[in-house]
CSV table of C-alpha atoms and ligand atoms in Angstrom, one decimal:
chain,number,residue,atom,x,y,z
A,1185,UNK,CA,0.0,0.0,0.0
A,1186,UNK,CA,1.2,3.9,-1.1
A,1187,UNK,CA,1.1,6.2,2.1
A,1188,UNK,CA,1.4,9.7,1.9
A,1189,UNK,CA,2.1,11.9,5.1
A,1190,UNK,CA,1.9,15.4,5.1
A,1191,UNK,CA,4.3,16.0,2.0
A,1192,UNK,CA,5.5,19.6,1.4
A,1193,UNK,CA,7.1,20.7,-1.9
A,1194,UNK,CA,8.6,23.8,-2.9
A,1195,UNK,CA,11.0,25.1,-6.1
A,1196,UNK,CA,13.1,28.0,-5.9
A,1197,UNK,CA,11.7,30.9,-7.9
A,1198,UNK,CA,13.5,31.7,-11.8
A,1199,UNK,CA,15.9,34.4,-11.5
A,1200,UNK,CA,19.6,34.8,-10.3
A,1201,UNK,CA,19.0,36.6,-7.4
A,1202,UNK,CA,15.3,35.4,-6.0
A,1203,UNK,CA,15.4,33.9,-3.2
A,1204,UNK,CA,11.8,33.4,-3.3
A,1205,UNK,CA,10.1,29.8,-3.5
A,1206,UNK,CA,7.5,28.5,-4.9
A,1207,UNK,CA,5.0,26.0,-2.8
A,1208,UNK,CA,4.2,23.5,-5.4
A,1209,UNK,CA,2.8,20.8,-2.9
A,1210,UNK,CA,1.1,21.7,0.6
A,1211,UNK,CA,-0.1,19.3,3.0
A,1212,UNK,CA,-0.8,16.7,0.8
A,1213,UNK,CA,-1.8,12.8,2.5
A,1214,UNK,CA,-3.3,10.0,1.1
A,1215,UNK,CA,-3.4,6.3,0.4
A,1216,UNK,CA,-3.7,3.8,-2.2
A,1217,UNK,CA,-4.5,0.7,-1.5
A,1218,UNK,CA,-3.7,-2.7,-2.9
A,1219,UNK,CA,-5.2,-3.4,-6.3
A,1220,UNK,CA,-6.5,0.5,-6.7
A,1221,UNK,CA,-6.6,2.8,-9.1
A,1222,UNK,CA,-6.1,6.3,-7.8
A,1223,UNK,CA,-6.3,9.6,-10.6
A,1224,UNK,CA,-4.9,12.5,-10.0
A,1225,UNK,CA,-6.8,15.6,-11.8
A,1226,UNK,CA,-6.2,19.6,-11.6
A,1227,UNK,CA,-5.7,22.1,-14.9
A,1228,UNK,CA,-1.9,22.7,-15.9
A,1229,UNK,CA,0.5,23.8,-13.4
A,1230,UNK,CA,-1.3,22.4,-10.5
A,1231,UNK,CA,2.0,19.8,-9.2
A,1232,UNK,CA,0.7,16.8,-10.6
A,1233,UNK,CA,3.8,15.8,-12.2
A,1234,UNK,CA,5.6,17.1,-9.1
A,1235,UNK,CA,3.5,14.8,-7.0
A,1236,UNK,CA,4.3,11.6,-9.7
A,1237,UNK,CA,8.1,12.0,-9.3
A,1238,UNK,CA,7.7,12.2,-5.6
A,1239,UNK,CA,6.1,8.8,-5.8
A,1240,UNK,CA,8.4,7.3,-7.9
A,1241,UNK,CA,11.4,8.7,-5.7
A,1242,UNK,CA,13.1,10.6,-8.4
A,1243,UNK,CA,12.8,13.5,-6.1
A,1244,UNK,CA,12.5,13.8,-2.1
A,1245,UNK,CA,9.6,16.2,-0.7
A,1246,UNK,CA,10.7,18.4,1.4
A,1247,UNK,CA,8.5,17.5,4.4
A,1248,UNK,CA,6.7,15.0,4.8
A,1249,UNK,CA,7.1,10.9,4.1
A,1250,UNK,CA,5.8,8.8,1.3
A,1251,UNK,CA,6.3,5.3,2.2
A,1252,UNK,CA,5.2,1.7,0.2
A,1253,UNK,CA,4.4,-1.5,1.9
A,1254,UNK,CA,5.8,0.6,5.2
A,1255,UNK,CA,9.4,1.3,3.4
A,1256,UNK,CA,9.9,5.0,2.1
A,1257,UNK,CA,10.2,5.3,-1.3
A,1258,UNK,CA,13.3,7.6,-1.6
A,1259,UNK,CA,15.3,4.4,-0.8
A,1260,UNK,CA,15.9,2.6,-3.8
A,1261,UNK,CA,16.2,-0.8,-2.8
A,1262,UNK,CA,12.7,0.1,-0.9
A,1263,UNK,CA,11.1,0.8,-4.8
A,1264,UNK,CA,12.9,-1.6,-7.2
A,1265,UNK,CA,10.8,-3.7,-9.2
A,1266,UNK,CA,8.2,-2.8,-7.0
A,1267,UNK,CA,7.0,0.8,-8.5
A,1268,UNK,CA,7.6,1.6,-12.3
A,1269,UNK,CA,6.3,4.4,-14.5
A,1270,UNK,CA,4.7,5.7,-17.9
A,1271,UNK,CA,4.8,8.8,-19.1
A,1272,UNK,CA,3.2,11.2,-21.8
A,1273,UNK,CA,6.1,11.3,-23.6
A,1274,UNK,CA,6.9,7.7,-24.7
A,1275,UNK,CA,9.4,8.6,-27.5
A,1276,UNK,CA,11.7,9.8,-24.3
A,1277,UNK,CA,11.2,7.2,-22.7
A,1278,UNK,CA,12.7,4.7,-24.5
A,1279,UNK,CA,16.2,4.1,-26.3
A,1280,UNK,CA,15.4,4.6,-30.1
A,1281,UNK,CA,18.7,2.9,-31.1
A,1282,UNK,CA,17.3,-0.2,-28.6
A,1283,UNK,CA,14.9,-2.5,-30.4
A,1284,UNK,CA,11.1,-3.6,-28.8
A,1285,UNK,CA,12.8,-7.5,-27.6
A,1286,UNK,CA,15.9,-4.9,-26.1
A,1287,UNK,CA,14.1,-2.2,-24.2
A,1288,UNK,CA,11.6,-5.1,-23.1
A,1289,UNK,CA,14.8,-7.2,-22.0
A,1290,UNK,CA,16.7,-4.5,-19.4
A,1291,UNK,CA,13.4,-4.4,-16.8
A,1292,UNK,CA,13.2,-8.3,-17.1
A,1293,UNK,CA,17.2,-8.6,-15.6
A,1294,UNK,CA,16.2,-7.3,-12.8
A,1295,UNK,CA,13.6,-10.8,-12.7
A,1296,UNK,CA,16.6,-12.7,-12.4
A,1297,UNK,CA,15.2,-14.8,-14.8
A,1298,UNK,CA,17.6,-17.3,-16.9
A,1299,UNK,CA,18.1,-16.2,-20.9
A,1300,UNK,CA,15.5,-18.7,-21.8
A,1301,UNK,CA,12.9,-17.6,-19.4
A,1302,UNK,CA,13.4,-13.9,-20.5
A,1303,UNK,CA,12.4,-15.0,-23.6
A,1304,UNK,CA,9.0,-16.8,-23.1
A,1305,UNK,CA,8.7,-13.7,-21.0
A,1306,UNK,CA,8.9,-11.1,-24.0
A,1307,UNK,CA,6.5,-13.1,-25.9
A,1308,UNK,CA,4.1,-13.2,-23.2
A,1309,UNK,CA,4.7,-9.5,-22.4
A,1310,UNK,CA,4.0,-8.4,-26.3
A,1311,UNK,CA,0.9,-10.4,-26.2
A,1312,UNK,CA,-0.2,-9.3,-22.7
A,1313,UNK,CA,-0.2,-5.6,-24.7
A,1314,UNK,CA,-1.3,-6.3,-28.0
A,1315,UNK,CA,1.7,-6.4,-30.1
A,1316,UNK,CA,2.4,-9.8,-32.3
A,1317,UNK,CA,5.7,-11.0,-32.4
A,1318,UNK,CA,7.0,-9.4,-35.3
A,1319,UNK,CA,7.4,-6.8,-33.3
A,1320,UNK,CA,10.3,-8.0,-31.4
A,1321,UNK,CA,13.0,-6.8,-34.0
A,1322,UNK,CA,11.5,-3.2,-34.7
A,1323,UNK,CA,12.7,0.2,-33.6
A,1324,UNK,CA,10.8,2.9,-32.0
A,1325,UNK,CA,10.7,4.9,-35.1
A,1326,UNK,CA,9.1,1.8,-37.0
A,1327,UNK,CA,6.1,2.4,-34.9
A,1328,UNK,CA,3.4,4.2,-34.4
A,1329,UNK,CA,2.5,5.8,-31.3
A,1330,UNK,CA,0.1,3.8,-29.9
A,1331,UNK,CA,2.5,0.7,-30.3
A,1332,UNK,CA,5.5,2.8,-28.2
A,1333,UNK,CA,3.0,3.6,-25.7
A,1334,UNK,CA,2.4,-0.5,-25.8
A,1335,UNK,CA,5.8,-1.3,-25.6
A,1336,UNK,CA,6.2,1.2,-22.7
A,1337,UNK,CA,3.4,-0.4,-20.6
A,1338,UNK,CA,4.5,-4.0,-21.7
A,1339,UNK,CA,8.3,-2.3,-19.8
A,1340,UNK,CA,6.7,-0.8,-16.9
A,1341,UNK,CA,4.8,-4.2,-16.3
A,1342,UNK,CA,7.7,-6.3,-17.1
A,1343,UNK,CA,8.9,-6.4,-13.3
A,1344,UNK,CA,5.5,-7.3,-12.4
A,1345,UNK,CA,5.5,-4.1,-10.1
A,1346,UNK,CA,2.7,-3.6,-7.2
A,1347,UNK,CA,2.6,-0.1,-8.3
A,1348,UNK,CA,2.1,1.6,-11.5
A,1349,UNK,CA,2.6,5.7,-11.4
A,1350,UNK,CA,1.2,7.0,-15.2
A,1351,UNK,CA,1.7,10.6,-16.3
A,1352,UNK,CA,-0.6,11.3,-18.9
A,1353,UNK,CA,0.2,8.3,-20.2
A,1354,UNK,CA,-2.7,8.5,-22.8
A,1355,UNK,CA,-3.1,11.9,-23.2
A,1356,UNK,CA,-1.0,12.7,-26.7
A,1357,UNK,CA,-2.6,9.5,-28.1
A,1358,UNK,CA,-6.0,10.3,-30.2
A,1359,UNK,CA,-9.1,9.4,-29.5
A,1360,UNK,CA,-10.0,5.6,-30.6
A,1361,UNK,CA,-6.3,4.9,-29.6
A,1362,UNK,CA,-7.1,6.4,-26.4
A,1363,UNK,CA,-9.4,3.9,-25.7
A,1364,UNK,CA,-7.9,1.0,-26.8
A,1365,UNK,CA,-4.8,1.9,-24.3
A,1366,UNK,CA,-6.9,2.9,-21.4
A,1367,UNK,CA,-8.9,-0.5,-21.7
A,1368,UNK,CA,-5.2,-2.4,-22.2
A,1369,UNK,CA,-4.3,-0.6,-18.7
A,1370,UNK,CA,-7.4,-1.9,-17.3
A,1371,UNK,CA,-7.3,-5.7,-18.5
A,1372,UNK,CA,-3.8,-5.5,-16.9
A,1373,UNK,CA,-4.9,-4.2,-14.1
A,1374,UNK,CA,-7.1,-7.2,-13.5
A,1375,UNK,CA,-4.5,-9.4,-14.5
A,1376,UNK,CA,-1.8,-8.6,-12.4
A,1377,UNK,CA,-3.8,-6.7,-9.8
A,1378,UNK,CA,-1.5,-3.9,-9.3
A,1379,UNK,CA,-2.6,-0.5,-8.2
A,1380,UNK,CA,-1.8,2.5,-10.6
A,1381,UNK,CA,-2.0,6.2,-9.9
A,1382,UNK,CA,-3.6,7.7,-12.9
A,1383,UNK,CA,-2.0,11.4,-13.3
A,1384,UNK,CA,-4.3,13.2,-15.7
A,1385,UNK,CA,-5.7,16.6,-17.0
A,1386,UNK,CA,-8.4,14.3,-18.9
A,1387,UNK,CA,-11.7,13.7,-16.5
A,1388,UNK,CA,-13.0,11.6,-18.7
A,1389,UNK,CA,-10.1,9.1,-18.7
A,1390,UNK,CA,-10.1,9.3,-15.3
A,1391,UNK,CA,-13.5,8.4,-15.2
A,1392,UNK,CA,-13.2,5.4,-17.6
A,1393,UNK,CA,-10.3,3.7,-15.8
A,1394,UNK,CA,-9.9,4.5,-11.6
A,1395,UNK,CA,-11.7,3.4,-8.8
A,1396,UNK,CA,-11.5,6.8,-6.5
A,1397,UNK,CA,-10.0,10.3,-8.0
A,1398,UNK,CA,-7.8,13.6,-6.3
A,1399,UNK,CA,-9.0,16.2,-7.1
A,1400,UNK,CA,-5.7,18.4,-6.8
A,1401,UNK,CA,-5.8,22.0,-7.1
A,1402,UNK,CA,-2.8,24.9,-6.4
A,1403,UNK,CA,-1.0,22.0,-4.9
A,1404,UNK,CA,-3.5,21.1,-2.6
A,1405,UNK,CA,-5.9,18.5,-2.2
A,1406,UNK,CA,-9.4,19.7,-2.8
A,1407,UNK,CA,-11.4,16.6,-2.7
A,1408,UNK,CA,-11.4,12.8,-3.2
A,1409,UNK,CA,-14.1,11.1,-4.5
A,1410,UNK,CA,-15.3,7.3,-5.3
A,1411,UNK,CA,-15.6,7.5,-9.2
A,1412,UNK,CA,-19.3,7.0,-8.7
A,1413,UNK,CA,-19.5,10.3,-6.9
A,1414,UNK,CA,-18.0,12.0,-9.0
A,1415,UNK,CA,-21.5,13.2,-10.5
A,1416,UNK,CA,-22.2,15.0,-6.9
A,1417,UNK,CA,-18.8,16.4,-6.4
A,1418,UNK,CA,-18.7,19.3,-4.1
A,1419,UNK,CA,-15.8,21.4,-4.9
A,1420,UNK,CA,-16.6,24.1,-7.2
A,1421,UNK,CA,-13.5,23.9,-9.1
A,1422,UNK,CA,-13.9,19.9,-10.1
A,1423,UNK,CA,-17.7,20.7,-10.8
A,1424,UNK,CA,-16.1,23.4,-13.6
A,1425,UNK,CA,-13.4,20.5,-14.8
A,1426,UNK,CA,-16.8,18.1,-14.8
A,1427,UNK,CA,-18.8,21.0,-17.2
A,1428,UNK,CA,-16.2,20.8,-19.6
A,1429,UNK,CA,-17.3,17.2,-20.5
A,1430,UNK,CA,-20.3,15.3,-20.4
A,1431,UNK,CA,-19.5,11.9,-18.6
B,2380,LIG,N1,12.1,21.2,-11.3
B,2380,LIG,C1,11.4,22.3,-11.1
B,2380,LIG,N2,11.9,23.5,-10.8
B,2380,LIG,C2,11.2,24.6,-10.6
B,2380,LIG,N3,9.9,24.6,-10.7
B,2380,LIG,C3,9.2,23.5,-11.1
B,2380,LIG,C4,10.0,22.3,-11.3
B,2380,LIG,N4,9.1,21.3,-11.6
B,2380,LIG,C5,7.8,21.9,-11.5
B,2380,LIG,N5,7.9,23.2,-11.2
B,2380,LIG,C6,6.8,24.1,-11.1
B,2380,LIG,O1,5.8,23.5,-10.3
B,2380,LIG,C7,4.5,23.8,-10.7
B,2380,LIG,C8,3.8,22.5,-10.9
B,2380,LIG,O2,4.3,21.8,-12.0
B,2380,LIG,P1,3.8,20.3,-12.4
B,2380,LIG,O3,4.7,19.9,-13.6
B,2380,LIG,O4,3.9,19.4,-11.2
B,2380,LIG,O5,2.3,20.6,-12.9
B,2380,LIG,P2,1.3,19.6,-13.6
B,2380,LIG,O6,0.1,19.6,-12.8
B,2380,LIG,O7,1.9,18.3,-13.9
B,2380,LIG,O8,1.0,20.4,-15.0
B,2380,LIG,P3,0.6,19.8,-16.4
B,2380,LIG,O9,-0.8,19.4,-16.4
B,2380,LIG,O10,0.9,21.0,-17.3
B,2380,LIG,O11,1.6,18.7,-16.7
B,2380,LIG,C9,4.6,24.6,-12.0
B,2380,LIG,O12,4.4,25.9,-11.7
B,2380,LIG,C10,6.1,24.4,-12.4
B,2380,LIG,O13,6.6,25.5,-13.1
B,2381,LIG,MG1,2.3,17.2,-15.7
């Protein structure tokens, strides 16, 4: 289970001489629990990115603890294998001079798994997410976007993690593609039973795919609510985000 206590974050303002900071994060607790998909919402700007690396322990909050399965997250044998990511912007995340059976092949060292084993485990893992084996060979620029956002899911469940942290991890994808990742992430989901936290500007993907959604606003949490409740939510600022779609 995710545990979050109280986390503080703040950036020092642009400019030489400012000593000023900015407060990106205030206050912020919560939990995920096992098997649960959490979404993070607010507009641009609101540290929802700031909170995801936080998570991940590529950055330590300033106050505050974030722990997993009672082990704090900053430590990096406490988060190995244990919590991966996806991001927005897949053709970053992966090597292009590494091909699909390559990039698929680094997570699945850290297995332990014998040579042979890593191989029945990359055909699994490309049929888990969609891909036939052909793909195997390619490069990332043989393939579309929706297939590197595949292959990047197919890497971040590869160490068959407890935790998934995803960064608009659909959100540069068009619509029908969209879909057809978001369901991917939740047929996953079911299979492995991990819990993901689903970082999003995009209500309506959040809608489709968690169990209980943040509402996060100025780096603060305004409200959670069950997806179900989502219709009745009370903050005025998530009402506005709701207006903008119909669900
Ligand atoms: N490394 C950094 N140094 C300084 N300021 C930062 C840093 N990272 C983020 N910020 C600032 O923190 C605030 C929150 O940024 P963050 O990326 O977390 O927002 P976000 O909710 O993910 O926005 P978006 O929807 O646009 O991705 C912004 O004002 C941003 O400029
Ligand atoms: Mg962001």
């Amino acid at each position: 289970m995710l545990s979050v206590d109280r986390v503080e974050k703040s950036y020092k303002k642009a400019g030489m001489f400012s000593r000023e900071r900015q407060r990106v994060l205030r206050s912020i607790s919560f939990a995920c629990g096992p098997g649960e998909c959490l979404g993070i919402i607010g507009e641009s700007g609101s540290g929802k990115s700031t909170l995801g690396r936080l998570l991940l322990g590529i950055e330590k909050p300033d106050r505050g603890t974030i722990t997993f399965d009672g082990r704090r997250v900053d430590e990096r044998r406490a988060r190995r294998g244990k919590i991966s990511a996806v991001f927005q912007d897949y053709t970053a995340s992966i090597n292009p001079f590494y091909t699909v059976e390559q990039a698929l092949l680094e997570p699945l060292k850290l297995r332990g798994l014998s040579r042979r084993e890593r191989h029945s485990a990359i055909d699994l893992l490309l049929h888990q997410v969609g891909l036939d084996l052909s793909y195997r060979g390619k490069y990332p620029h043989e393939l579309s976007g929706g297939e590197v956002q595949r292959v990047c899911i197919a890497r971040a469940v590869a160490t068959e993690p407890k935790l998934i942290v995803l960064d608009e991890a659909v959100s540069s994808l068009d619509g029908s593609v969209q879909l057809q990742v978001l369901e991917l992430l939740r047929s996953l989901r079911q299979l492995y039973g991990m819990s993901y936290i689903f970082i999003t500007h995009d209500i309506r993907a959040a809608a489709y795919i968690c169990d209980r959604v943040m509402i996060l606003r100025s780096g603060q949490i305004e409200e959670i609510v069950a997806v179900e409740q989502l219709k009745d939510v009370q903050s005025a600022y998530a009402r506005k985000l709701l207006e903008m779609v119909v669900l």
